[in-house]
Amino acid sequence: MRNTIVAGNWKMNASKDAVKSLVNGILSGMGDVSAEVLVCAPFPYLSQVETLISGSSLMLGAQNLNVNVSGAFTGEVSAEMIKDFGAKHVIVGHSERRSLYGETSEIVAKKTKAAIDSGLTPLLCIGESLDQRESGNTEAVISEQLTTVVRLTGIEAFKNIIIAYEPVWAIGTGMTATPEQAQAVHMFIRNLLASSNQDIAEKTPILYGGSMNAGNALELISCPDIDGGLIGGAALKAEDFLQICKAG
Ligand code: PGA
């Protein structure tokens, strides 16, 4: 049995006031939530969120990390720094980082390994673009993105990895994948893991991300291979985010 996980990805949206009211709003409704819930905050707000969530079941994550432990890497943030603020998770390989910041599958694999080596749980994002889907390459793209990580980390590392399937065409567009489309890719991902290790495949959480909202969350999370969601836009309003958490 896999736990349901709902993760908020705030992206580059925050201010001290907004963080305070968002986190307090989420905390006030967490009583009836059985899913594991985390919020991935921009780096400057990790400390503030750490304080706000103290003593609650809400968990904290970051949105990126550098592969190095420390050193002359101006502007970068390491896994140890993220952990220093009580964060347990970090997003790696988000499509915005792949497309806007040139992160290749090799870089994503190194970041995944750096997170695991430091004891952080990576939320490894994979997903195809609209062009790739329409040209029938969804499975090839997913396979390349996933196997590049498996090759570097080994399949055993997936005991500590959460996968997020995020079709690029569904992110921030309001064009959610249908439960059938999402379930088909989630099953493909699980089968791919199973070809290396059946037990790990059955235990690895695979979240769906891409315009998941209060209205479609229940139907998506009800699919057998969808274990929760990675939420962007709808994670910025406590009420919407809580409704998704409750669906989980
Ligand atoms: P969205 O973003 O929910 O706004 O589509 C999801 C994500 O980018 O993780």
Coordinates of N, CA and C and ligand atoms in Angstrom, one line a residue:
M1 N 0.8 -1.2 0.0 CA 0.0 0.0 0.0 C 0.9 1.3 0.0
R2 N 0.6 2.1 -0.9 CA 1.4 3.4 -1.0 C 0.6 4.5 -0.4
N3 N 1.4 5.4 0.4 CA 0.7 6.6 0.9 C 0.4 7.6 -0.2
T4 N -0.6 8.4 0.0 CA -0.9 9.5 -0.9 C -0.1 10.7 -0.5
I5 N 0.5 11.3 -1.4 CA 1.4 12.5 -1.2 C 0.9 13.7 -2.0
V6 N 0.7 14.8 -1.3 CA 0.3 16.0 -2.1 C 1.4 17.0 -1.8
A7 N 2.0 17.5 -2.9 CA 3.1 18.5 -2.7 C 2.8 19.8 -3.4
G8 N 3.0 20.9 -2.8 CA 2.8 22.2 -3.4 C 4.1 22.7 -3.9
N9 N 4.1 23.2 -5.2 CA 5.3 23.8 -5.8 C 4.9 25.3 -6.0
W10 N 5.5 26.1 -5.1 CA 5.1 27.5 -5.2 C 5.8 28.3 -6.3
K11 N 6.8 27.6 -6.9 CA 7.6 28.2 -7.9 C 8.2 29.6 -7.4
M12 N 8.3 30.6 -8.2 CA 8.8 31.9 -7.8 C 7.7 32.8 -7.4
N13 N 6.9 32.3 -6.5 CA 5.7 33.1 -6.0 C 5.7 33.1 -4.5
A14 N 6.1 34.2 -3.8 CA 6.1 34.3 -2.4 C 6.4 35.7 -1.9
S15 N 6.0 36.0 -0.7 CA 6.4 37.2 0.0 C 6.2 36.8 1.5
K16 N 6.8 37.5 2.4 CA 6.7 37.1 3.8 C 5.2 37.0 4.3
D17 N 4.5 38.0 3.8 CA 3.1 38.1 4.2 C 2.3 37.0 3.6
A18 N 2.5 36.7 2.3 CA 1.8 35.7 1.6 C 2.1 34.3 2.2
V19 N 3.4 34.1 2.5 CA 3.8 32.8 3.1 C 3.1 32.5 4.4
K20 N 3.1 33.6 5.2 CA 2.4 33.5 6.5 C 1.0 33.1 6.4
S21 N 0.2 33.8 5.6 CA -1.2 33.5 5.5 C -1.4 32.2 4.8
L22 N -0.6 31.8 3.8 CA -0.8 30.5 3.1 C -0.5 29.4 4.0
V23 N 0.6 29.4 4.7 CA 0.9 28.3 5.6 C 0.0 28.2 6.7
N24 N -0.4 29.3 7.3 CA -1.4 29.2 8.5 C -2.7 28.7 8.0
G25 N -3.1 29.1 6.8 CA -4.4 28.6 6.2 C -4.3 27.1 6.0
I26 N -3.2 26.6 5.5 CA -3.1 25.2 5.2 C -3.2 24.5 6.6
L27 N -2.4 25.0 7.6 CA -2.3 24.3 8.9 C -3.7 24.3 9.5
S28 N -4.5 25.3 9.3 CA -5.8 25.3 10.0 C -6.8 24.2 9.4
G29 N -6.5 23.7 8.2 CA -7.4 22.7 7.7 C -6.8 21.3 7.6
M30 N -5.6 21.1 8.2 CA -4.9 19.9 8.1 C -5.5 18.7 8.9
G31 N -6.4 19.1 9.8 CA -7.0 18.1 10.8 C -7.6 17.0 10.0
D32 N -8.4 17.2 8.9 CA -9.0 16.1 8.2 C -8.3 15.6 7.0
V33 N -7.0 15.8 7.0 CA -6.2 15.4 5.9 C -5.4 14.2 6.3
S34 N -5.5 13.1 5.5 CA -4.7 11.9 5.8 C -3.5 11.7 4.9
A35 N -3.5 12.5 3.8 CA -2.4 12.4 2.9 C -1.1 13.0 3.5
E36 N 0.1 12.6 3.1 CA 1.3 13.3 3.5 C 1.3 14.6 2.6
V37 N 1.6 15.7 3.3 CA 1.5 17.0 2.6 C 2.8 17.8 2.8
L38 N 3.3 18.3 1.7 CA 4.5 19.2 1.8 C 4.4 20.4 0.9
V39 N 5.1 21.4 1.3 CA 5.2 22.6 0.4 C 6.6 22.9 0.0
C40 N 6.8 23.2 -1.3 CA 8.2 23.4 -1.7 C 8.3 24.9 -2.0
A41 N 9.0 25.6 -1.0 CA 9.1 27.0 -1.0 C 10.4 27.5 -1.7
P42 N 10.4 28.8 -2.2 CA 11.6 29.4 -2.7 C 12.6 29.5 -1.6
F43 N 13.9 29.4 -1.9 CA 15.0 29.3 -0.8 C 14.9 30.4 0.3
P44 N 14.6 31.7 -0.1 CA 14.6 32.7 1.0 C 13.5 32.4 2.0
Y45 N 12.5 31.6 1.7 CA 11.4 31.5 2.7 C 11.5 30.1 3.4
L46 N 12.5 29.4 3.2 CA 12.6 28.1 3.9 C 12.6 28.3 5.4
S47 N 13.4 29.2 5.9 CA 13.4 29.5 7.3 C 12.1 29.9 7.9
Q48 N 11.4 30.7 7.2 CA 10.1 31.2 7.7 C 9.1 30.0 7.7
V49 N 9.1 29.2 6.7 CA 8.2 28.0 6.7 C 8.6 27.0 7.8
E50 N 9.9 26.8 7.9 CA 10.3 25.9 9.0 C 9.7 26.3 10.4
T51 N 9.7 27.6 10.7 CA 9.2 28.1 11.9 C 7.7 27.9 12.0
L52 N 7.0 28.3 10.9 CA 5.5 28.2 10.9 C 5.0 26.8 11.0
I53 N 5.7 25.8 10.4 CA 5.2 24.4 10.4 C 5.6 23.6 11.7
S54 N 6.5 24.2 12.5 CA 7.1 23.5 13.6 C 6.0 22.8 14.5
G55 N 6.1 21.5 14.7 CA 5.2 20.8 15.5 C 4.0 20.3 14.8
S56 N 3.9 20.6 13.5 CA 2.7 20.1 12.7 C 3.2 18.9 11.8
S57 N 2.2 18.4 11.0 CA 2.6 17.3 10.1 C 3.0 17.8 8.7
L58 N 2.8 19.1 8.5 CA 3.1 19.6 7.2 C 4.7 19.6 7.0
M59 N 5.1 19.2 5.9 CA 6.5 19.1 5.6 C 7.0 20.1 4.6
L60 N 8.3 20.3 4.6 CA 8.9 21.4 3.8 C 9.9 20.8 2.8
G61 N 9.8 21.4 1.6 CA 10.8 21.0 0.5 C 11.3 22.2 -0.2
A62 N 12.4 22.0 -0.9 CA 13.0 23.1 -1.8 C 12.7 22.8 -3.2
Q63 N 13.0 23.7 -4.1 CA 12.7 23.5 -5.5 C 13.8 23.2 -6.4
N64 N 15.0 23.2 -5.9 CA 16.2 22.9 -6.7 C 17.4 22.8 -5.8
L65 N 18.5 22.2 -6.2 CA 19.7 22.2 -5.4 C 20.9 22.1 -6.4
N66 N 22.1 22.4 -5.8 CA 23.3 22.3 -6.6 C 23.9 20.9 -6.3
V67 N 24.6 20.3 -7.3 CA 25.1 19.0 -7.0 C 26.3 18.9 -6.1
N68 N 27.0 20.1 -5.9 CA 28.1 20.1 -5.0 C 27.8 20.3 -3.6
V69 N 28.7 19.8 -2.7 CA 28.4 19.9 -1.3 C 28.6 21.3 -0.7
S70 N 29.7 22.0 -1.2 CA 30.0 23.4 -0.8 C 31.1 23.9 -1.8
G71 N 31.4 25.2 -1.6 CA 32.5 25.7 -2.4 C 32.2 26.9 -3.2
A72 N 33.0 27.2 -4.2 CA 32.9 28.5 -5.0 C 31.9 28.3 -6.1
F73 N 30.6 28.4 -5.7 CA 29.5 28.3 -6.7 C 28.5 29.4 -6.4
T74 N 28.9 30.6 -6.8 CA 28.1 31.8 -6.4 C 26.7 31.7 -6.8
G75 N 25.8 32.0 -5.9 CA 24.4 32.0 -6.1 C 23.7 30.6 -6.0
E76 N 24.5 29.6 -5.7 CA 23.9 28.2 -5.6 C 23.6 27.8 -4.2
V77 N 22.8 26.8 -4.1 CA 22.4 26.3 -2.8 C 22.5 24.8 -2.7
S78 N 23.2 24.3 -1.7 CA 23.4 22.8 -1.6 C 22.4 22.1 -0.8
A79 N 22.4 20.8 -0.9 CA 21.5 19.9 -0.2 C 21.6 20.1 1.3
E80 N 22.9 20.3 1.8 CA 23.1 20.5 3.3 C 22.4 21.7 3.8
M81 N 22.5 22.8 2.9 CA 21.8 24.1 3.3 C 20.3 23.9 3.4
I82 N 19.8 23.2 2.5 CA 18.3 22.9 2.5 C 17.9 22.2 3.7
K83 N 18.7 21.1 4.0 CA 18.4 20.3 5.2 C 18.5 21.1 6.5
D84 N 19.4 22.1 6.5 CA 19.7 23.0 7.7 C 18.4 23.7 8.1
F85 N 17.4 23.8 7.2 CA 16.2 24.5 7.5 C 15.0 23.5 7.7
G86 N 15.4 22.3 7.9 CA 14.4 21.3 8.3 C 13.6 20.7 7.1
A87 N 14.1 21.0 5.8 CA 13.4 20.5 4.7 C 13.8 19.0 4.5
K88 N 12.8 18.2 4.0 CA 13.1 16.8 3.8 C 13.1 16.4 2.4
H89 N 12.5 17.3 1.5 CA 12.3 17.0 0.1 C 13.0 18.1 -0.8
V90 N 13.2 17.7 -2.0 CA 13.6 18.7 -3.0 C 13.2 18.3 -4.4
I91 N 12.6 19.3 -5.1 CA 12.2 19.0 -6.5 C 13.4 18.9 -7.4
V92 N 13.5 17.9 -8.2 CA 14.6 17.9 -9.2 C 14.0 17.7 -10.6
G93 N 14.6 18.3 -11.6 CA 14.2 18.0 -13.0 C 12.8 18.6 -13.4
H94 N 12.4 19.6 -12.7 CA 11.1 20.2 -13.1 C 11.3 20.7 -14.6
S95 N 10.2 20.6 -15.3 CA 10.3 20.9 -16.8 C 10.7 22.4 -17.0
E96 N 10.4 23.3 -16.0 CA 10.9 24.6 -16.2 C 12.4 24.7 -16.1
R97 N 13.0 23.9 -15.2 CA 14.4 23.9 -15.1 C 15.1 23.2 -16.3
R98 N 14.4 22.2 -16.8 CA 14.9 21.6 -18.0 C 14.9 22.5 -19.2
S99 N 13.7 23.2 -19.4 CA 13.6 24.0 -20.6 C 14.2 25.4 -20.5
L100 N 14.1 26.0 -19.3 CA 14.6 27.4 -19.2 C 16.1 27.5 -18.7
Y101 N 16.6 26.4 -18.0 CA 17.9 26.5 -17.5 C 18.8 25.4 -18.0
G102 N 18.4 24.8 -19.1 CA 19.3 23.8 -19.8 C 19.6 22.6 -19.0
E103 N 18.7 22.2 -18.0 CA 19.1 20.9 -17.3 C 18.8 19.7 -18.1
T104 N 19.8 19.0 -18.4 CA 19.7 17.8 -19.2 C 19.4 16.6 -18.2
S105 N 19.0 15.5 -18.8 CA 18.7 14.3 -18.0 C 20.0 13.9 -17.1
E106 N 21.2 14.1 -17.7 CA 22.4 13.8 -16.9 C 22.5 14.7 -15.7
I107 N 22.2 16.0 -15.9 CA 22.3 17.0 -14.8 C 21.2 16.6 -13.7
V108 N 20.0 16.3 -14.2 CA 18.9 15.9 -13.3 C 19.3 14.6 -12.5
A109 N 20.0 13.7 -13.2 CA 20.4 12.5 -12.5 C 21.4 12.8 -11.4
K110 N 22.4 13.7 -11.7 CA 23.4 14.1 -10.7 C 22.7 14.8 -9.5
K111 N 21.7 15.6 -9.8 CA 21.0 16.3 -8.7 C 20.2 15.3 -7.9
T112 N 19.6 14.4 -8.5 CA 18.9 13.3 -7.8 C 19.8 12.6 -6.9
K113 N 21.0 12.3 -7.4 CA 22.0 11.5 -6.5 C 22.5 12.4 -5.4
A114 N 22.7 13.7 -5.7 CA 23.2 14.6 -4.6 C 22.2 14.7 -3.5
A115 N 20.9 14.7 -3.9 CA 19.8 14.8 -2.9 C 19.8 13.6 -2.0
I116 N 19.9 12.4 -2.7 CA 19.8 11.1 -2.0 C 21.0 11.0 -1.1
D117 N 22.2 11.3 -1.6 CA 23.4 11.2 -0.8 C 23.4 12.0 0.5
S118 N 22.6 13.1 0.4 CA 22.6 14.0 1.6 C 21.4 13.6 2.5
G119 N 20.5 12.7 2.1 CA 19.4 12.3 2.9 C 18.1 13.0 2.6
L120 N 18.1 13.9 1.5 CA 16.9 14.5 1.1 C 16.1 13.6 0.2
T121 N 14.8 13.6 0.2 CA 14.0 12.8 -0.8 C 13.7 13.7 -2.0
P122 N 14.3 13.3 -3.2 CA 14.0 14.0 -4.4 C 12.6 13.7 -4.9
L123 N 12.0 14.8 -5.4 CA 10.7 14.6 -6.2 C 11.2 14.8 -7.6
L124 N 11.4 13.6 -8.3 CA 12.0 13.6 -9.6 C 10.9 13.8 -10.7
C125 N 11.0 15.0 -11.4 CA 9.9 15.3 -12.4 C 10.3 14.8 -13.8
I126 N 9.4 14.1 -14.4 CA 9.6 13.7 -15.8 C 8.3 14.0 -16.6
G127 N 8.5 14.1 -17.9 CA 7.3 14.4 -18.7 C 7.6 14.9 -20.1
E128 N 6.7 14.6 -21.0 CA 6.9 14.9 -22.4 C 6.2 16.3 -22.8
S129 N 6.7 16.9 -23.8 CA 6.1 18.1 -24.3 C 5.0 17.7 -25.3
L130 N 4.2 18.7 -25.7 CA 3.1 18.5 -26.6 C 3.6 17.8 -27.9
D131 N 4.6 18.4 -28.5 CA 5.2 17.9 -29.7 C 5.6 16.4 -29.6
Q132 N 6.3 16.1 -28.5 CA 6.7 14.8 -28.2 C 5.5 13.8 -28.1
R133 N 4.4 14.3 -27.4 CA 3.2 13.4 -27.3 C 2.6 13.2 -28.7
E134 N 2.5 14.3 -29.4 CA 1.8 14.2 -30.7 C 2.6 13.4 -31.7
S135 N 3.9 13.4 -31.6 CA 4.6 12.6 -32.5 C 4.8 11.1 -32.0
G136 N 4.1 10.8 -31.0 CA 4.1 9.4 -30.5 C 5.3 9.0 -29.7
N137 N 6.0 10.1 -29.1 CA 7.3 9.8 -28.4 C 7.2 9.8 -26.9
T138 N 6.0 9.9 -26.4 CA 5.9 10.0 -24.9 C 6.7 9.0 -24.2
E139 N 6.5 7.7 -24.5 CA 7.2 6.6 -23.8 C 8.7 6.7 -24.0
A140 N 9.1 7.1 -25.2 CA 10.6 7.2 -25.4 C 11.2 8.3 -24.5
V141 N 10.5 9.4 -24.4 CA 11.0 10.5 -23.6 C 11.0 10.2 -22.1
I142 N 9.9 9.6 -21.6 CA 9.8 9.2 -20.2 C 11.0 8.2 -19.9
S143 N 11.1 7.3 -20.8 CA 12.1 6.2 -20.7 C 13.5 6.8 -20.6
E144 N 13.8 7.7 -21.5 CA 15.2 8.3 -21.5 C 15.4 9.1 -20.2
Q145 N 14.4 9.9 -19.7 CA 14.5 10.7 -18.5 C 14.7 9.8 -17.3
L146 N 13.9 8.7 -17.3 CA 14.0 7.9 -16.1 C 15.2 7.0 -16.1
T147 N 15.6 6.4 -17.2 CA 16.7 5.4 -17.2 C 18.0 6.1 -17.0
T148 N 18.1 7.4 -17.4 CA 19.3 8.2 -17.1 C 19.6 8.3 -15.6
V149 N 18.5 8.5 -14.9 CA 18.7 8.5 -13.4 C 19.0 7.2 -12.8
V150 N 18.2 6.2 -13.3 CA 18.5 4.8 -12.8 C 19.9 4.4 -13.0
R151 N 20.4 4.7 -14.2 CA 21.8 4.3 -14.5 C 22.8 4.9 -13.5
L152 N 22.6 6.2 -13.1 CA 23.5 6.8 -12.2 C 23.3 6.4 -10.8
T153 N 22.1 6.3 -10.3 CA 21.8 6.1 -8.9 C 21.7 4.6 -8.5
G154 N 21.3 3.8 -9.5 CA 21.0 2.4 -9.3 C 19.5 2.4 -8.8
I155 N 18.9 1.3 -9.1 CA 17.4 1.1 -8.8 C 17.1 1.2 -7.3
E156 N 18.1 0.7 -6.5 CA 17.8 0.8 -5.0 C 17.6 2.2 -4.5
A157 N 18.1 3.2 -5.1 CA 17.9 4.5 -4.7 C 16.5 4.9 -4.8
F158 N 15.7 4.2 -5.6 CA 14.3 4.6 -5.8 C 13.4 4.2 -4.5
K159 N 14.1 3.6 -3.5 CA 13.4 3.4 -2.3 C 13.2 4.8 -1.6
N160 N 14.0 5.8 -2.0 CA 13.9 7.1 -1.4 C 13.6 8.2 -2.5
I161 N 13.0 7.8 -3.5 CA 12.7 8.8 -4.6 C 11.1 8.8 -4.8
I162 N 10.6 10.0 -4.9 CA 9.2 10.2 -5.4 C 9.3 10.7 -6.8
I163 N 8.5 10.0 -7.7 CA 8.5 10.4 -9.1 C 7.2 11.3 -9.3
A164 N 7.4 12.4 -10.1 CA 6.2 13.2 -10.5 C 6.2 13.2 -12.0
Y165 N 5.1 12.6 -12.5 CA 4.8 12.7 -13.9 C 4.1 14.0 -14.2
E166 N 4.8 14.8 -15.0 CA 4.2 16.1 -15.3 C 4.3 16.4 -16.8
P167 N 3.2 16.0 -17.5 CA 3.2 16.3 -19.0 C 3.4 17.9 -19.2
V168 N 4.4 18.3 -19.9 CA 4.8 19.7 -20.0 C 3.6 20.5 -20.5
W169 N 2.8 19.9 -21.4 CA 1.7 20.6 -22.0 C 0.5 20.9 -21.0
A170 N 0.6 20.2 -19.9 CA -0.5 20.4 -18.9 C -0.1 21.3 -17.8
I171 N 1.2 21.7 -17.7 CA 1.7 22.5 -16.6 C 1.3 24.0 -16.8
G172 N 0.5 24.5 -15.9 CA 0.1 25.9 -15.9 C -0.8 26.3 -17.1
T173 N -1.3 25.3 -17.8 CA -2.1 25.6 -19.0 C -3.6 25.5 -18.7
G174 N -4.0 24.8 -17.6 CA -5.4 24.5 -17.4 C -5.8 23.2 -18.2
M175 N -4.9 22.7 -19.0 CA -5.1 21.5 -19.9 C -4.7 20.3 -19.1
T176 N -5.5 19.8 -18.2 CA -5.1 18.6 -17.4 C -5.1 17.4 -18.3
A177 N -4.2 16.4 -18.0 CA -4.3 15.1 -18.7 C -5.5 14.5 -18.2
T178 N -6.2 13.7 -19.0 CA -7.4 12.9 -18.6 C -6.9 11.8 -17.6
P179 N -7.7 11.4 -16.7 CA -7.3 10.3 -15.9 C -6.8 9.1 -16.7
E180 N -7.4 8.8 -17.8 CA -6.9 7.7 -18.7 C -5.5 8.0 -19.2
Q181 N -5.3 9.2 -19.7 CA -3.9 9.5 -20.2 C -2.9 9.4 -19.1
A182 N -3.2 10.0 -18.0 CA -2.3 10.0 -16.9 C -2.0 8.6 -16.4
Q183 N -3.1 7.8 -16.2 CA -2.9 6.5 -15.7 C -2.0 5.6 -16.6
A184 N -2.2 5.8 -17.9 CA -1.4 5.0 -18.9 C 0.1 5.3 -18.7
V185 N 0.4 6.6 -18.5 CA 1.9 6.9 -18.4 C 2.4 6.4 -17.0
H186 N 1.6 6.6 -16.0 CA 2.0 6.2 -14.7 C 2.2 4.7 -14.7
M187 N 1.4 3.9 -15.4 CA 1.6 2.5 -15.4 C 2.8 2.1 -16.2
F188 N 3.1 2.9 -17.3 CA 4.3 2.7 -18.1 C 5.5 2.9 -17.2
I189 N 5.5 4.0 -16.4 CA 6.6 4.3 -15.5 C 6.8 3.2 -14.5
R190 N 5.7 2.7 -13.9 CA 5.8 1.6 -12.9 C 6.4 0.3 -13.5
N191 N 5.9 0.1 -14.7 CA 6.5 -1.1 -15.4 C 7.9 -1.0 -15.8
L192 N 8.3 0.2 -16.1 CA 9.8 0.5 -16.4 C 10.6 0.2 -15.1
L193 N 10.1 0.7 -14.0 CA 10.8 0.4 -12.7 C 10.8 -1.1 -12.4
A194 N 9.7 -1.7 -12.7 CA 9.5 -3.2 -12.4 C 10.5 -4.0 -13.2
S195 N 10.9 -3.5 -14.4 CA 11.8 -4.3 -15.2 C 13.2 -4.4 -14.5
S196 N 13.4 -3.4 -13.5 CA 14.7 -3.5 -12.7 C 14.4 -4.2 -11.4
N197 N 13.3 -3.8 -10.8 CA 13.0 -4.4 -9.4 C 11.5 -4.2 -9.2
Q198 N 10.8 -5.4 -9.1 CA 9.3 -5.4 -9.0 C 8.9 -4.8 -7.6
D199 N 9.6 -5.1 -6.6 CA 9.2 -4.6 -5.3 C 9.3 -3.1 -5.2
I200 N 10.4 -2.6 -5.7 CA 10.6 -1.1 -5.6 C 9.6 -0.5 -6.5
A201 N 9.3 -1.0 -7.6 CA 8.2 -0.5 -8.5 C 6.9 -0.3 -7.8
E202 N 6.6 -1.4 -7.0 CA 5.3 -1.3 -6.3 C 5.2 -0.3 -5.2
K203 N 6.4 0.0 -4.7 CA 6.4 0.9 -3.5 C 6.7 2.4 -3.9
T204 N 7.2 2.6 -5.1 CA 7.6 4.0 -5.5 C 6.3 4.9 -5.7
P205 N 6.2 6.0 -5.0 CA 5.1 6.9 -5.2 C 5.3 7.6 -6.5
I206 N 4.2 7.6 -7.3 CA 4.3 8.4 -8.6 C 3.1 9.4 -8.6
L207 N 3.5 10.7 -8.5 CA 2.5 11.8 -8.4 C 2.2 12.3 -9.8
Y208 N 1.0 12.8 -9.9 CA 0.7 13.5 -11.2 C 0.8 15.0 -11.0
G209 N 1.3 15.7 -12.0 CA 1.4 17.2 -11.9 C 1.0 17.8 -13.3
G210 N 0.3 18.9 -13.2 CA -0.1 19.6 -14.5 C -1.6 20.0 -14.4
S211 N -1.8 21.2 -13.9 CA -3.1 21.7 -13.8 C -4.1 20.9 -12.9
M212 N -3.5 20.2 -11.9 CA -4.4 19.5 -11.0 C -5.0 20.6 -10.1
N213 N -6.3 20.4 -9.8 CA -7.0 21.4 -9.0 C -8.1 20.7 -8.2
A214 N -8.8 21.5 -7.4 CA -9.8 20.9 -6.5 C -10.8 20.1 -7.2
G215 N -11.1 20.5 -8.5 CA -12.2 19.9 -9.3 C -11.8 18.5 -9.9
N216 N -10.5 18.4 -10.2 CA -10.1 17.1 -10.9 C -9.2 16.2 -10.1
A217 N -8.8 16.7 -8.9 CA -7.9 15.9 -8.1 C -8.4 14.5 -7.7
L218 N -9.6 14.4 -7.3 CA -10.2 13.1 -6.8 C -10.1 12.1 -7.9
E219 N -10.6 12.5 -9.1 CA -10.6 11.5 -10.2 C -9.2 11.0 -10.6
L220 N -8.3 12.0 -10.6 CA -6.9 11.6 -11.0 C -6.3 10.7 -9.9
I221 N -6.4 11.1 -8.6 CA -5.8 10.4 -7.5 C -6.4 9.0 -7.3
S222 N -7.7 8.8 -7.8 CA -8.4 7.5 -7.7 C -7.8 6.5 -8.7
C223 N -7.0 6.9 -9.7 CA -6.4 5.9 -10.6 C -5.4 5.1 -9.9
P224 N -5.3 3.8 -10.3 CA -4.5 2.8 -9.5 C -3.0 3.2 -9.4
D225 N -2.5 3.8 -10.4 CA -1.0 4.1 -10.3 C -0.7 5.6 -10.0
I226 N -1.7 6.4 -9.7 CA -1.5 7.8 -9.3 C -1.6 7.9 -7.8
D227 N -0.4 8.3 -7.2 CA -0.3 8.3 -5.8 C -0.4 9.7 -5.1
G228 N -0.9 10.6 -5.9 CA -1.0 12.0 -5.3 C -0.7 13.0 -6.4
G229 N -0.3 14.2 -5.9 CA -0.1 15.3 -6.9 C 1.0 16.2 -6.6
L230 N 1.6 16.8 -7.6 CA 2.5 18.0 -7.5 C 1.8 19.2 -8.0
I231 N 1.5 20.1 -7.2 CA 0.5 21.2 -7.5 C 1.2 22.5 -7.6
G232 N 1.0 23.2 -8.7 CA 1.6 24.5 -8.9 C 0.6 25.6 -8.5
G233 N -0.1 26.1 -9.5 CA -1.1 27.2 -9.3 C -2.0 27.0 -8.2
A234 N -2.6 25.9 -8.1 CA -3.6 25.6 -7.1 C -3.0 25.5 -5.7
A235 N -1.7 25.5 -5.6 CA -1.0 25.4 -4.2 C -0.9 26.7 -3.6
L236 N -1.2 27.8 -4.3 CA -1.0 29.2 -3.8 C -2.2 29.7 -3.0
K237 N -3.3 28.9 -3.0 CA -4.5 29.3 -2.2 C -4.7 28.2 -1.3
A238 N -4.7 28.5 0.0 CA -4.9 27.5 1.1 C -6.1 26.7 0.9
E239 N -7.2 27.3 0.5 CA -8.5 26.6 0.4 C -8.4 25.6 -0.7
D240 N -7.9 26.0 -1.9 CA -7.8 25.1 -3.1 C -6.8 23.9 -2.8
F241 N -5.7 24.3 -2.2 CA -4.7 23.3 -1.9 C -5.3 22.2 -0.9
L242 N -6.0 22.7 0.1 CA -6.5 21.8 1.1 C -7.6 20.9 0.5
Q243 N -8.3 21.4 -0.4 CA -9.3 20.5 -1.1 C -8.6 19.4 -1.8
I244 N -7.5 19.7 -2.5 CA -6.7 18.6 -3.2 C -6.2 17.7 -2.1
C245 N -5.7 18.2 -1.0 CA -5.1 17.3 0.1 C -6.2 16.4 0.6
K246 N -7.4 16.9 0.7 CA -8.5 16.1 1.2 C -8.9 15.0 0.2
A247 N -8.8 15.4 -1.1 CA -9.1 14.3 -2.1 C -8.1 13.2 -2.0
G248 N -6.9 13.5 -1.6 CA -5.9 12.5 -1.4 C -6.1 11.7 -0.2
Ligands
PGA1 P1 0.5 23.6 -12.3 O1 2.0 23.3 -12.1 O2 -0.3 22.8 -11.2 O3 0.3 25.1 -12.2 O4 0.1 23.1 -13.7 C1 2.5 22.0 -11.7 C2 4.0 22.1 -11.6 O5 4.6 22.8 -12.4 O6 4.6 21.4 -10.8

